[in-house]
mmCIF file of C-alpha atoms in Angstrom:
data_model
loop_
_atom_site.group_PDB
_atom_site.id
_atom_site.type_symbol
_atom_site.label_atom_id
_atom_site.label_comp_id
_atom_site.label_asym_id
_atom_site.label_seq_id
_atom_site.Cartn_x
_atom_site.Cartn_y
_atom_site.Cartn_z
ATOM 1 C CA UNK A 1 8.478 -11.520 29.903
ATOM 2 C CA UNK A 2 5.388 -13.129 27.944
ATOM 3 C CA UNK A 3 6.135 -15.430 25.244
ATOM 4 C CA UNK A 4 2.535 -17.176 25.221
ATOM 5 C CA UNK A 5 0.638 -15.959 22.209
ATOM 6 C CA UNK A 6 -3.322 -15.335 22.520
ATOM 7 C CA UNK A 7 -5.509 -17.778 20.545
ATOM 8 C CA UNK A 8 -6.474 -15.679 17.069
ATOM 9 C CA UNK A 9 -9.437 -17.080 14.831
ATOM 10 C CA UNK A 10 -7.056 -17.876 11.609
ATOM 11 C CA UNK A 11 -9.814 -18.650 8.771
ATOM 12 C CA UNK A 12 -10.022 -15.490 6.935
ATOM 13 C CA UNK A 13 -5.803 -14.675 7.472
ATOM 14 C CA UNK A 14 -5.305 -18.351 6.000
ATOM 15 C CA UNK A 15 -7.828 -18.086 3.377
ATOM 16 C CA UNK A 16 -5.711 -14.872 2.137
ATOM 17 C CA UNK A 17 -2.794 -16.804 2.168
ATOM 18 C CA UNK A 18 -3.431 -20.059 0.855
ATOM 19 C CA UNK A 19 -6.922 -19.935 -1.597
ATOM 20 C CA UNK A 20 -8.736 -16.502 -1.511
ATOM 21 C CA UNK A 21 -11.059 -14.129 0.045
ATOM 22 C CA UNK A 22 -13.086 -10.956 -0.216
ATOM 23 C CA UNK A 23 -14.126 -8.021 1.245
ATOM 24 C CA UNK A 24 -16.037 -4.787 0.462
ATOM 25 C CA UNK A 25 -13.481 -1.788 0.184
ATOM 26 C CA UNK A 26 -14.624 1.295 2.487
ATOM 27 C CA UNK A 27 -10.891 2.737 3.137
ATOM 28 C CA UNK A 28 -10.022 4.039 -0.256
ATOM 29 C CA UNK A 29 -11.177 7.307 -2.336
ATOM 30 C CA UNK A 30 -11.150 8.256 -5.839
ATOM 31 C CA UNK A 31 -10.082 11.788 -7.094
ATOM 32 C CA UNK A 32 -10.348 12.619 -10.599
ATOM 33 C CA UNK A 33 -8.210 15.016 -12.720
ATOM 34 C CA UNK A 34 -9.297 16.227 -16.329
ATOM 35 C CA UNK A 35 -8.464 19.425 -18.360
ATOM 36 C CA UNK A 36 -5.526 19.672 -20.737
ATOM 37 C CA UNK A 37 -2.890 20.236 -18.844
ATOM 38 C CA UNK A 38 -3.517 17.555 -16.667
ATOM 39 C CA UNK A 39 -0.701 15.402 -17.399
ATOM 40 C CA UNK A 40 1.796 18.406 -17.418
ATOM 41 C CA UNK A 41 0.147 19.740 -14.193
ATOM 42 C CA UNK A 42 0.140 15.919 -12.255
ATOM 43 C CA UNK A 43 3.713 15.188 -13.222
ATOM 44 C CA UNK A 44 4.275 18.751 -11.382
ATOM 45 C CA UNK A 45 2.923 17.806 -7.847
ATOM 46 C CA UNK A 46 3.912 13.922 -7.269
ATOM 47 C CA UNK A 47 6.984 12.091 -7.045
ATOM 48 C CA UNK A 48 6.748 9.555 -9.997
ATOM 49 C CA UNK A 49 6.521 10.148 -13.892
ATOM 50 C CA UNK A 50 2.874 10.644 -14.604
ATOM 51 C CA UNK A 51 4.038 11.669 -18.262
ATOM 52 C CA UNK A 52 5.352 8.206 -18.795
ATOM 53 C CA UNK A 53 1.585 6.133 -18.449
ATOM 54 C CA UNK A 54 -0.630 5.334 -21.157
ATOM 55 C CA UNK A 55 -4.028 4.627 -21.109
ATOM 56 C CA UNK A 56 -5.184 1.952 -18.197
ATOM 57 C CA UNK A 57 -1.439 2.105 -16.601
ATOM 58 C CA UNK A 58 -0.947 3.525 -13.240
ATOM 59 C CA UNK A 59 2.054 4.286 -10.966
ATOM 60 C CA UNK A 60 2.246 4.724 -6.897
ATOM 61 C CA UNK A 61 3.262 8.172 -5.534
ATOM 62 C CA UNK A 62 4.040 10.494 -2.920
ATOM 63 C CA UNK A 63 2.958 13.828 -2.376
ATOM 64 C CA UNK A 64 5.826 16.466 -0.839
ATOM 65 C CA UNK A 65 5.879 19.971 0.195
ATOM 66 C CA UNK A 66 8.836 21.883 -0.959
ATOM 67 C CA UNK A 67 10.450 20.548 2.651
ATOM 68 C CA UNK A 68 10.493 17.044 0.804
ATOM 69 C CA UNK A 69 8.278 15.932 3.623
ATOM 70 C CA UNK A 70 5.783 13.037 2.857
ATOM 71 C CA UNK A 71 2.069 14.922 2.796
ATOM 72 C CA UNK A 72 0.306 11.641 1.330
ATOM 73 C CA UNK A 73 0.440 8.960 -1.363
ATOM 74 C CA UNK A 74 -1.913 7.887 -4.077
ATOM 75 C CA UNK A 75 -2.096 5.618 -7.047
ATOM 76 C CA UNK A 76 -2.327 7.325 -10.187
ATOM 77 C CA UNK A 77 -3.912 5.318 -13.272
ATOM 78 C CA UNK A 78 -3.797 7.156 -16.909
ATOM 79 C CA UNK A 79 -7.298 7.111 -18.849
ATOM 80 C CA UNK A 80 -8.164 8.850 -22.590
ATOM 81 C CA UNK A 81 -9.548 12.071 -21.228
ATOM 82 C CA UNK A 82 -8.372 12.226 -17.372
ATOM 83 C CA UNK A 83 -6.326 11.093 -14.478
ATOM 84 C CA UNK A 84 -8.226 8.854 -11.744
ATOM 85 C CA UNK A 85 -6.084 9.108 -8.221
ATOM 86 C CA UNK A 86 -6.855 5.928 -5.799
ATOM 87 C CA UNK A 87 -5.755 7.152 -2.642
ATOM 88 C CA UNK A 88 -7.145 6.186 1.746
ATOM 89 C CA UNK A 89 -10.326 7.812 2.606
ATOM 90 C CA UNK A 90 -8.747 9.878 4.792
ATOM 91 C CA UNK A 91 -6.730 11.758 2.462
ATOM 92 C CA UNK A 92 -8.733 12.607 0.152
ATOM 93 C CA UNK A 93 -10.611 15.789 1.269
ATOM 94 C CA UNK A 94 -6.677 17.253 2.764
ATOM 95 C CA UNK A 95 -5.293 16.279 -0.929
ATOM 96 C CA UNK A 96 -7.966 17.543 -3.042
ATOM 97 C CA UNK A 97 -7.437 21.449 -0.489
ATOM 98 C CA UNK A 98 -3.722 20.880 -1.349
ATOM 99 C CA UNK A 99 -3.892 19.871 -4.731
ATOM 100 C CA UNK A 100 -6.318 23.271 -5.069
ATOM 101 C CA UNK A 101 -3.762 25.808 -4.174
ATOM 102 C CA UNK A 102 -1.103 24.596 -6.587
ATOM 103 C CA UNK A 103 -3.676 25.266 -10.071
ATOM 104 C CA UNK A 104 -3.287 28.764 -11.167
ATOM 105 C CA UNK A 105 -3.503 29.280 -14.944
ATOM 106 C CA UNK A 106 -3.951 25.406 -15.508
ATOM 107 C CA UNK A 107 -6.894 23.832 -17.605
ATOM 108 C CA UNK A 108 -7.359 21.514 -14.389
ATOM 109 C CA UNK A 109 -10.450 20.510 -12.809
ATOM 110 C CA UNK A 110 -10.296 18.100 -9.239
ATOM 111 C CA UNK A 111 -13.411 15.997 -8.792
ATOM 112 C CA UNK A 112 -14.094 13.896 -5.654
ATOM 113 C CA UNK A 113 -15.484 10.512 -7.264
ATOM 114 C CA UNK A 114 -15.231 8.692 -4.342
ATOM 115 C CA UNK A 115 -19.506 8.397 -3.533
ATOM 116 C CA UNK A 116 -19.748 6.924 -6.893
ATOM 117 C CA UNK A 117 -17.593 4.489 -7.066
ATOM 118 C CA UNK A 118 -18.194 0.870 -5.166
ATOM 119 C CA UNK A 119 -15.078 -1.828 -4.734
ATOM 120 C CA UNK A 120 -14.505 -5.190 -4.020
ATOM 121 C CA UNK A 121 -10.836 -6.581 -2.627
ATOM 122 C CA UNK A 122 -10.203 -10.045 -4.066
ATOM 123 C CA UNK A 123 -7.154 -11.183 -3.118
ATOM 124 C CA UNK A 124 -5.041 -14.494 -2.701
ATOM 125 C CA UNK A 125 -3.292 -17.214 -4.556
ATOM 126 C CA UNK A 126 -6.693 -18.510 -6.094
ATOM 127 C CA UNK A 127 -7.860 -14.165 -7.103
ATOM 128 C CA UNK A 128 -6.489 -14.593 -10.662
ATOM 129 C CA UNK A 129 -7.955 -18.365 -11.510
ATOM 130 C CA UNK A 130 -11.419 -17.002 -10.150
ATOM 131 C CA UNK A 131 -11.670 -14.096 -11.612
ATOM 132 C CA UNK A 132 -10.330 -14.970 -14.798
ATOM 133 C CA UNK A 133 -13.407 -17.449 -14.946
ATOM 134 C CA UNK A 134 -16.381 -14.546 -13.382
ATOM 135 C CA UNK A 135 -15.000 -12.039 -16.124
ATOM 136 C CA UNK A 136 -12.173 -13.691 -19.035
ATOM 137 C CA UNK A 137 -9.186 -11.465 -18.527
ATOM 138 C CA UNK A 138 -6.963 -9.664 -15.745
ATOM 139 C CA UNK A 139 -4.920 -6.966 -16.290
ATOM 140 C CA UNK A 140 -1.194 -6.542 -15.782
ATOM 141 C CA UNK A 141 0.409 -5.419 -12.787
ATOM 142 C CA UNK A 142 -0.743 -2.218 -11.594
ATOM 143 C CA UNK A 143 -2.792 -1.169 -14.226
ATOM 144 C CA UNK A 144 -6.634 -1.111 -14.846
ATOM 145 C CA UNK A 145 -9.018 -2.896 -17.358
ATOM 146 C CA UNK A 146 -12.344 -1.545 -18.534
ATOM 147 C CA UNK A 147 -15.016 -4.988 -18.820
ATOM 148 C CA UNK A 148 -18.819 -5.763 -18.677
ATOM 149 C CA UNK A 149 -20.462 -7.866 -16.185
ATOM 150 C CA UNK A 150 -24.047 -8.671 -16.580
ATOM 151 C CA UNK A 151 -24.044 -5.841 -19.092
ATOM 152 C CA UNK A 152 -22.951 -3.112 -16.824
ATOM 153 C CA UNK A 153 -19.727 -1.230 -16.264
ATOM 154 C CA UNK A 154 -17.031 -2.606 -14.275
ATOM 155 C CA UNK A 155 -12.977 -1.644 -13.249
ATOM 156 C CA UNK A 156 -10.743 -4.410 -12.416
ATOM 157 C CA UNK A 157 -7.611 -3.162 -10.720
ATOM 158 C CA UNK A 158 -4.702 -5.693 -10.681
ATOM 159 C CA UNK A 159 -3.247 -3.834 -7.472
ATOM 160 C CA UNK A 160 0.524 -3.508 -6.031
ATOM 161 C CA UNK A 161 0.725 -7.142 -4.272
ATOM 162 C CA UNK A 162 4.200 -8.211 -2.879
ATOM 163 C CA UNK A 163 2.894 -11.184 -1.138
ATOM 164 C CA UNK A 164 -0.275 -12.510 -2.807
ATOM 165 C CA UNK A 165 -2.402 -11.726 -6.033
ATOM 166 C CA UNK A 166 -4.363 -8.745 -5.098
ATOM 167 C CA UNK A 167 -7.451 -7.334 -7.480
ATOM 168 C CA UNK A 168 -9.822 -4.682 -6.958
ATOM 169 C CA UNK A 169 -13.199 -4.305 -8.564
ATOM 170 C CA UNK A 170 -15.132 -0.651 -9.164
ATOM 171 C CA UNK A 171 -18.407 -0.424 -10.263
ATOM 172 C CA UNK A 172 -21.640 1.385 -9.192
ATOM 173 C CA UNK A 173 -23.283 -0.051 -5.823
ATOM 174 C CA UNK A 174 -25.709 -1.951 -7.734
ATOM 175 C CA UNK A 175 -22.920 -3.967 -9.749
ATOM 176 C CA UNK A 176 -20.670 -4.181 -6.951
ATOM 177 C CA UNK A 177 -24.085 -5.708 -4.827
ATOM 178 C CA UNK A 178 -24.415 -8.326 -7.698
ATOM 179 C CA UNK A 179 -20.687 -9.230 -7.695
ATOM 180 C CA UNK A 180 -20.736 -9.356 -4.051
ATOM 181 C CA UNK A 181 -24.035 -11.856 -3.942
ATOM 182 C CA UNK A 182 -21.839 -13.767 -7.357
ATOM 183 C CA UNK A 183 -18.458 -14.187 -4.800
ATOM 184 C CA UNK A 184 -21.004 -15.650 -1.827
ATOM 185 C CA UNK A 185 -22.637 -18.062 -3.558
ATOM 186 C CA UNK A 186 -19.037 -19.237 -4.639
ATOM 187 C CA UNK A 187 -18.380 -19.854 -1.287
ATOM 188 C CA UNK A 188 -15.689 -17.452 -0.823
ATOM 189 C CA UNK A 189 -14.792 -16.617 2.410
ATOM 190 C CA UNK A 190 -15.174 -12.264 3.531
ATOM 191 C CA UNK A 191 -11.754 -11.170 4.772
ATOM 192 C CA UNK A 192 -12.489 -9.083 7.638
ATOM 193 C CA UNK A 193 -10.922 -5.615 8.676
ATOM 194 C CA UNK A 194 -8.265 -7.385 11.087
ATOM 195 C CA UNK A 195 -7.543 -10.098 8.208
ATOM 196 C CA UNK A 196 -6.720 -7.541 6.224
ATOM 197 C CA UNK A 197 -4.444 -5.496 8.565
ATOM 198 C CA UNK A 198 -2.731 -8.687 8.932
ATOM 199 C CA UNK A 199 -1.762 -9.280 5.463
ATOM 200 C CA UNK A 200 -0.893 -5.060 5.042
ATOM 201 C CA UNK A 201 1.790 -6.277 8.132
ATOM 202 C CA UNK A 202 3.073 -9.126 6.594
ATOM 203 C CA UNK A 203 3.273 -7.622 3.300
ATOM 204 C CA UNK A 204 5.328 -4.612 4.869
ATOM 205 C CA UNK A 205 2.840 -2.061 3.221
ATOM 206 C CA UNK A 206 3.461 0.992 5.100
ATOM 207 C CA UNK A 207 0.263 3.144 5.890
ATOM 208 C CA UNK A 208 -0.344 6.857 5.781
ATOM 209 C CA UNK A 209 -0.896 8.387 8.654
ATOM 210 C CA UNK A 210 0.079 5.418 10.769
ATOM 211 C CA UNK A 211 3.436 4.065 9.500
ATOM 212 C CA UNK A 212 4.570 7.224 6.807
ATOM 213 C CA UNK A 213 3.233 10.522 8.827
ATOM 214 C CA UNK A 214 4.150 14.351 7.068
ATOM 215 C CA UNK A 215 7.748 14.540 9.066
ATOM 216 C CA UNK A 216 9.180 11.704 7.051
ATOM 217 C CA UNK A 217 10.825 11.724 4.016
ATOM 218 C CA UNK A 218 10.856 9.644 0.806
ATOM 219 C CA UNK A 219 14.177 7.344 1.097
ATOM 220 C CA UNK A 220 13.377 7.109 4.809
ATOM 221 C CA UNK A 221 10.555 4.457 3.879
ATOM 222 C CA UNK A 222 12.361 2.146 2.302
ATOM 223 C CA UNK A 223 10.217 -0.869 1.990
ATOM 224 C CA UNK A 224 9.195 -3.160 -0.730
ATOM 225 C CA UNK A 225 6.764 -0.712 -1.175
ATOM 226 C CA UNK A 226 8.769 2.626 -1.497
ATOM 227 C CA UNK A 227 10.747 4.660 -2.260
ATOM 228 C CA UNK A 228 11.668 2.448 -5.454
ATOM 229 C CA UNK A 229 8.270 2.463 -6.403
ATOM 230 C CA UNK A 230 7.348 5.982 -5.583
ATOM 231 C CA UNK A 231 10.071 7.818 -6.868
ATOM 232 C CA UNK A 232 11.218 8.642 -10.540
ATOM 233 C CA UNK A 233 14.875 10.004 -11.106
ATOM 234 C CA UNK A 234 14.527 11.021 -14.667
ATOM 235 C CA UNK A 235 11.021 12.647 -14.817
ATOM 236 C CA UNK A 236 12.004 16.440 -14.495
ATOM 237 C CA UNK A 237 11.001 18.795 -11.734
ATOM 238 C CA UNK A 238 8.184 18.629 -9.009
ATOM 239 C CA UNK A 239 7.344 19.667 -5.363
ATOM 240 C CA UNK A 240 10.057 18.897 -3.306
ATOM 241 C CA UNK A 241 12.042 17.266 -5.833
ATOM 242 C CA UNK A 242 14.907 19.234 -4.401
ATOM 243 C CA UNK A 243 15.428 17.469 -1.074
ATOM 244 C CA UNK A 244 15.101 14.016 -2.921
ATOM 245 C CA UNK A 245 17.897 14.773 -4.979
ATOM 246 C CA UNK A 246 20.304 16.192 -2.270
ATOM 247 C CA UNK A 247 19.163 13.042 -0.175
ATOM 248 C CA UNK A 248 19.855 10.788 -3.426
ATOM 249 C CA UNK A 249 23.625 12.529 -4.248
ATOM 250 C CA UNK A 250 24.945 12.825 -0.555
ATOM 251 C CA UNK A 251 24.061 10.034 0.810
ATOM 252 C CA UNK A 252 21.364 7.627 2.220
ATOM 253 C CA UNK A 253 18.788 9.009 5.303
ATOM 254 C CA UNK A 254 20.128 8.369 9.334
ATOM 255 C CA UNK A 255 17.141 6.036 9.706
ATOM 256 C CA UNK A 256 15.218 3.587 7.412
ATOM 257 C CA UNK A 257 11.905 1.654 7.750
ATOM 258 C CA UNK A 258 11.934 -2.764 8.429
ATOM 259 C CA UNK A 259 10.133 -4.901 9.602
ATOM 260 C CA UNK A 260 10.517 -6.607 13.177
ATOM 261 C CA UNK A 261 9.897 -9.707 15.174
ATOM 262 C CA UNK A 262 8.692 -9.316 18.554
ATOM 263 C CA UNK A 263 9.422 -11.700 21.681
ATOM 264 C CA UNK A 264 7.866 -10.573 24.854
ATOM 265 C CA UNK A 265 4.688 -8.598 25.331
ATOM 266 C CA UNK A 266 2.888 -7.266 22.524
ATOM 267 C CA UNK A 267 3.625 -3.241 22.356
ATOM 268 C CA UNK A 268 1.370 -0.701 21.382
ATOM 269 C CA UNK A 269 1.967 1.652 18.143
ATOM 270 C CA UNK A 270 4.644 4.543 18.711
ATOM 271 C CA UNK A 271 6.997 2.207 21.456
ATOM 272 C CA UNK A 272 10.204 3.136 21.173
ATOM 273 C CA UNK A 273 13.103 0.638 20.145
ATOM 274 C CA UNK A 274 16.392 1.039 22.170
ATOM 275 C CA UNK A 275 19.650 -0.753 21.787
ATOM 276 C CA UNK A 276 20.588 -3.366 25.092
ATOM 277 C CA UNK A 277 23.704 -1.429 26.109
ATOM 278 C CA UNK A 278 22.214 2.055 25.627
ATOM 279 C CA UNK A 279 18.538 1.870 27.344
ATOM 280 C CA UNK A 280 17.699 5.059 27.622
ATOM 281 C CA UNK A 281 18.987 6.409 24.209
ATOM 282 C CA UNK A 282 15.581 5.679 21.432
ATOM 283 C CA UNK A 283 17.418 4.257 18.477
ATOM 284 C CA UNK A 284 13.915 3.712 17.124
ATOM 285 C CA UNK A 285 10.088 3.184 16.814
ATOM 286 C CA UNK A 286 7.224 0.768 16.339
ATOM 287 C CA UNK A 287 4.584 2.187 14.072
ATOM 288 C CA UNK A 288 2.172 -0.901 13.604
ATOM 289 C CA UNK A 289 2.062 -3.956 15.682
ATOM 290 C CA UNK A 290 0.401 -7.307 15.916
ATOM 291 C CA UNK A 291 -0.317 -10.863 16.649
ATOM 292 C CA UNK A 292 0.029 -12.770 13.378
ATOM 293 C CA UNK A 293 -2.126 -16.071 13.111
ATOM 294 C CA UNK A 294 0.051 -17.669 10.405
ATOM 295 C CA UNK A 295 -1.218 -21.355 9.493
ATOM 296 C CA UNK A 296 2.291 -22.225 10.658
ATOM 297 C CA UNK A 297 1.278 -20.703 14.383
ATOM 298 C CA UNK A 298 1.108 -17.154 15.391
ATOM 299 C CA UNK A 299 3.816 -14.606 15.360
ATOM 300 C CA UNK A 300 4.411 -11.301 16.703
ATOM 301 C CA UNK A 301 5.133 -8.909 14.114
ATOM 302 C CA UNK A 302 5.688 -4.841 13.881
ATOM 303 C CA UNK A 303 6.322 -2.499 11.403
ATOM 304 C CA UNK A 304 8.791 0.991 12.219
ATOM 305 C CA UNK A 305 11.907 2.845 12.139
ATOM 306 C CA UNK A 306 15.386 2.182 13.059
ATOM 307 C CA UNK A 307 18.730 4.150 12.694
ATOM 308 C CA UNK A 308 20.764 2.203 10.020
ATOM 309 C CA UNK A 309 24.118 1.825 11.988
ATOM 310 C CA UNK A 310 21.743 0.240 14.558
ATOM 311 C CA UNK A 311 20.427 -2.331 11.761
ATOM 312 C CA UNK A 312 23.645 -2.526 9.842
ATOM 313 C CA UNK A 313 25.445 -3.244 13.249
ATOM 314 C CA UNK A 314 22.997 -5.913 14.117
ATOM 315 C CA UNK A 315 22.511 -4.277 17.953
ATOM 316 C CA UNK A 316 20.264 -5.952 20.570
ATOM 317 C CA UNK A 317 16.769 -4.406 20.317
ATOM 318 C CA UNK A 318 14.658 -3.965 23.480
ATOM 319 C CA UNK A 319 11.470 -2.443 24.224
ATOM 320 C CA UNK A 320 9.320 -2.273 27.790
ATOM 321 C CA UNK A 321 8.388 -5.961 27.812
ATOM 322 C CA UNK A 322 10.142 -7.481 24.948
ATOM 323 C CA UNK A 323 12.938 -7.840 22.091
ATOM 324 C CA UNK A 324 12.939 -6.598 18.299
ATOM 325 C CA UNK A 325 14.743 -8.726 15.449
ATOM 326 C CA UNK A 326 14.576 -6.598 12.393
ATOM 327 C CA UNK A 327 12.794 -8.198 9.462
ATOM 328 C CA UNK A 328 13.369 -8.452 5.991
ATOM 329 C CA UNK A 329 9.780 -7.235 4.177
ATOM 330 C CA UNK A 330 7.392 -8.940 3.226
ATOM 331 C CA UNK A 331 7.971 -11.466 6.044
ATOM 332 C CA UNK A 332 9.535 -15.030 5.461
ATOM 333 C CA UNK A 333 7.005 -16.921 6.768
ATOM 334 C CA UNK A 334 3.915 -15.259 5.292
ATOM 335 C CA UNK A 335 6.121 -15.575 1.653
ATOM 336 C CA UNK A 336 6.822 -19.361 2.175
ATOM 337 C CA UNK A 337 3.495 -20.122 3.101
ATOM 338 C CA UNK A 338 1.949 -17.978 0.303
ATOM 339 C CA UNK A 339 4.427 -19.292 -1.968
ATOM 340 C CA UNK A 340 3.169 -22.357 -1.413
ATOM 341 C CA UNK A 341 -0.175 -22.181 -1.739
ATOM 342 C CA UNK A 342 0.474 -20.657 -5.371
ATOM 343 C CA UNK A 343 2.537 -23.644 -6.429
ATOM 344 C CA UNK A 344 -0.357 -25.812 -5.186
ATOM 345 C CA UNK A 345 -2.948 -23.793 -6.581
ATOM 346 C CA UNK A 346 -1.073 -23.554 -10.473
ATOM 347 C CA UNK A 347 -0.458 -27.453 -10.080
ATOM 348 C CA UNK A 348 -4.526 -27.569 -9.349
ATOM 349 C CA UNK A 349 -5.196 -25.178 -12.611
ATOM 350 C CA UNK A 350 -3.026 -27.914 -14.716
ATOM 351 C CA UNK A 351 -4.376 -31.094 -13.677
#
């Protein structure tokens, strides 16, 4: 069994973590909804209250067929005249088709805004000091703000961050090439694709179509992440909202999502997870896995499913090549060190 970890270039991971870092945003879509029943019509289709936002708010949400199976996610933010849904690339050409065959006699029109709209990720301990100073005010939690840089449009996102500050930026190209070439000759460091993975990972931010897939229901995900963000008790009816409930008043889901720690050789996505004194009986699954360069030194992580008497029972988890400890999410080493760095960075912003 392999316990030596492979030597990981840490600089853009640690800049996350400890200061900050950017990086252009090519995985996410935008999907507009207008018309006048809008609201009434949103509120219909997704699992959180869409009635409830005002104006530059937004809410995370899962899409369900009347199964109460998962069929995506999205962000929804509330603007004067329409809806704007934030949602992976990936989904949004499948959404917008789904979305399409649940408008009848609604005033609702679907518009894929996704070629016109640019974005920056700025995210770590030092996003909110920095971009306080490139633009004079950040929005709360999860909502949106409307400015003007260099005279011209701009959307700063204060996104869903569980481990470090987290802000995205939408503009046109041009703006978003001038904030870009502003961020550079700050010296801030590009997160690449893998740095960002990594933080997703230690954040516990499951993934559609990788780590929440359209078998899988709502209160199976459990995560820092959802369902308690995702799912509204009190809104009234929608899609699916029928299994959710049943789930909700009989009892909790066989299986749940964590977080694990890995000893041994480094699995690949979909492994299953069995318990030492029953090897041949899958008790669960890896979803996402990695080597984690923390500042601290590197760590094996994965994200996945387990059956809860398996976690509640604190069983001995095996896998070809290696053990699983489950995790709580986001992961305690990440948080301390992130932690941390935020302490140090507000002591910085007093002195």
């Amino acid at each position: 069994m392999s316990t030596t970890l492979p030597q990981i270039e840490t600089g853009a991971l640690t800049a996350l973590l400890t200061s900050a870092a950017f990086a252009p945003i090519g995985d996410l879509g935008w999907i507009r909804v207008s018309g006048s029943d809008r609201v009434r019509w949103l509120n219909g289709m997704v699992t959180n209250s869409i009635q409830s936002l005002t104006p530059g708010q937004g809410c995370y949400n899962f899409v369900l067929n009347a199964q109460g199976r998962i069929q995506g996610d999205l962000t929804a933010f509330a603007l004067e005249e329409s809806l704007l849904l934030e949602t992976n690339s990936s989904q949004v050409e499948t959404l917008l088709a789904y979305f399409d065959r649940f408008i009848i006699m609604d005033d609702v029109e679907l518009t894929d805004l996704s070629a016109a709209r640019s974005g920056l990720l700025v995210a770590g301990p030092g996003a909110p000091a920095l971009l306080t100073t490139l633009l004079g005010a950040l929005p709360s939690s999860l909502s949106c703000l409307n400015l003007v840089f260099h005279g011209e449009s701009l959307t700063l996102i204060h996104a869903h961050s569980p481990l470090v500050p987290r802000f995205e930026l939408w503009a046109a190209p041009e703006t978003i090439t001038l904030l870009t070439t502003t961020l550079r000759d700050r010296k801030l460091p590009l997160a690449t694709p893998e740095s960002r993975n990594q933080l997703r990972l230690l954040e516990g931010a499951p993934l559609y179509g990788i780590d929440i897939r359209d078998k899988d229901l709502p209160q199976e995900t459990a995560t820092v992440n959802a369902p308690s963000r995702a799912l509204h008790f009190a809104k009234g009816c929608y899609l699916g909202q029928e299994i959710v409930e049943r789930i909700r008043s009989r009892g909790n889901v066989h299986r749940t999502f964590s977080g694990f720690l890995l000893t041994g050789d480094l699995p690949s996505a979909g492994t299953p997870l069995t318990a030492a004194d029953t090897p041949d009986k899958p008790i669960g699954e890896l979803t996402s896995t990695a080597v984690i360069p923390l500042p601290s030194g590197a760590i094996q992580v994965a994200l996945g499913y387990i059956r809860r008497e398996a976690l509640d029972g604190n069983a001995s988890l095996t896998y070809p090549g290696g053990k699983a400890t489950p995790a709580s999410l986001p992961f305690a080493a990440a948080q301390s060190q992130s932690t941390e760095s935020a302490s140090d960075q507000e002591k910085q912003s007093q002195e």
